[in-house]
């Protein structure tokens, strides 16, 4: 049970870090302030 919990937490962290990376990459692109580009 403990191992499964750790794996779930790791997946959450990976998802969060991936989202942050996408946000950073999007912010670097020109016209990133356009909300239509996020979808």
C-alpha positions as a Markdown table, in Angstrom:
| # | Residue | x | y | z |
|---|---|---|---|---|
| 1 | Unk | 0.0 | 0.0 | 0.0 |
| 2 | Unk | 2.8 | 2.4 | 0.9 |
| 3 | Unk | 4.5 | 1.9 | -2.4 |
| 4 | Unk | 1.4 | 2.6 | -4.4 |
| 5 | Unk | 0.9 | 5.9 | -2.5 |
| 6 | Unk | 4.5 | 7.0 | -3.3 |
| 7 | Unk | 4.0 | 6.2 | -7.0 |
| 8 | Unk | 0.8 | 8.3 | -7.0 |
| 9 | Unk | 2.5 | 11.2 | -5.4 |
| 10 | Unk | 5.4 | 10.9 | -7.9 |
| 11 | Unk | 2.9 | 11.0 | -10.8 |
| 12 | Unk | 1.3 | 14.1 | -9.3 |
| 13 | Unk | 4.7 | 15.8 | -9.1 |
| 14 | Unk | 5.5 | 14.8 | -12.7 |
| 15 | Unk | 2.2 | 16.2 | -13.9 |
| 16 | Unk | 2.8 | 19.5 | -12.0 |
| 17 | Unk | 6.3 | 19.9 | -13.3 |
| 18 | Unk | 5.2 | 19.1 | -16.8 |
| 19 | Unk | 2.5 | 21.7 | -16.6 |
| 20 | Unk | 5.0 | 24.3 | -15.3 |
| 21 | Unk | 7.4 | 23.4 | -18.2 |
| 22 | Unk | 4.6 | 23.9 | -20.7 |
| 23 | Unk | 3.7 | 27.2 | -19.1 |
| 24 | Unk | 7.3 | 28.4 | -19.2 |
| 25 | Unk | 7.6 | 27.4 | -22.9 |
| 26 | Unk | 4.3 | 29.0 | -23.8 |
| 27 | Unk | 5.5 | 32.2 | -22.0 |
| 28 | Unk | 8.7 | 32.2 | -24.0 |
| 29 | Unk | 6.7 | 32.1 | -27.3 |
| 30 | Unk | 5.7 | 35.4 | -28.9 |
| 31 | Unk | 2.0 | 36.2 | -28.4 |
| 32 | Unk | 1.9 | 34.0 | -25.3 |
| 33 | Unk | -0.4 | 36.6 | -23.7 |
| 34 | Unk | -3.1 | 35.5 | -26.2 |
| 35 | Unk | -5.5 | 33.2 | -24.1 |
| 36 | Unk | -6.6 | 31.5 | -27.3 |
| 37 | Unk | -3.2 | 30.0 | -27.8 |
| 38 | Unk | -3.4 | 28.1 | -24.4 |
| 39 | Unk | -6.3 | 25.9 | -25.6 |
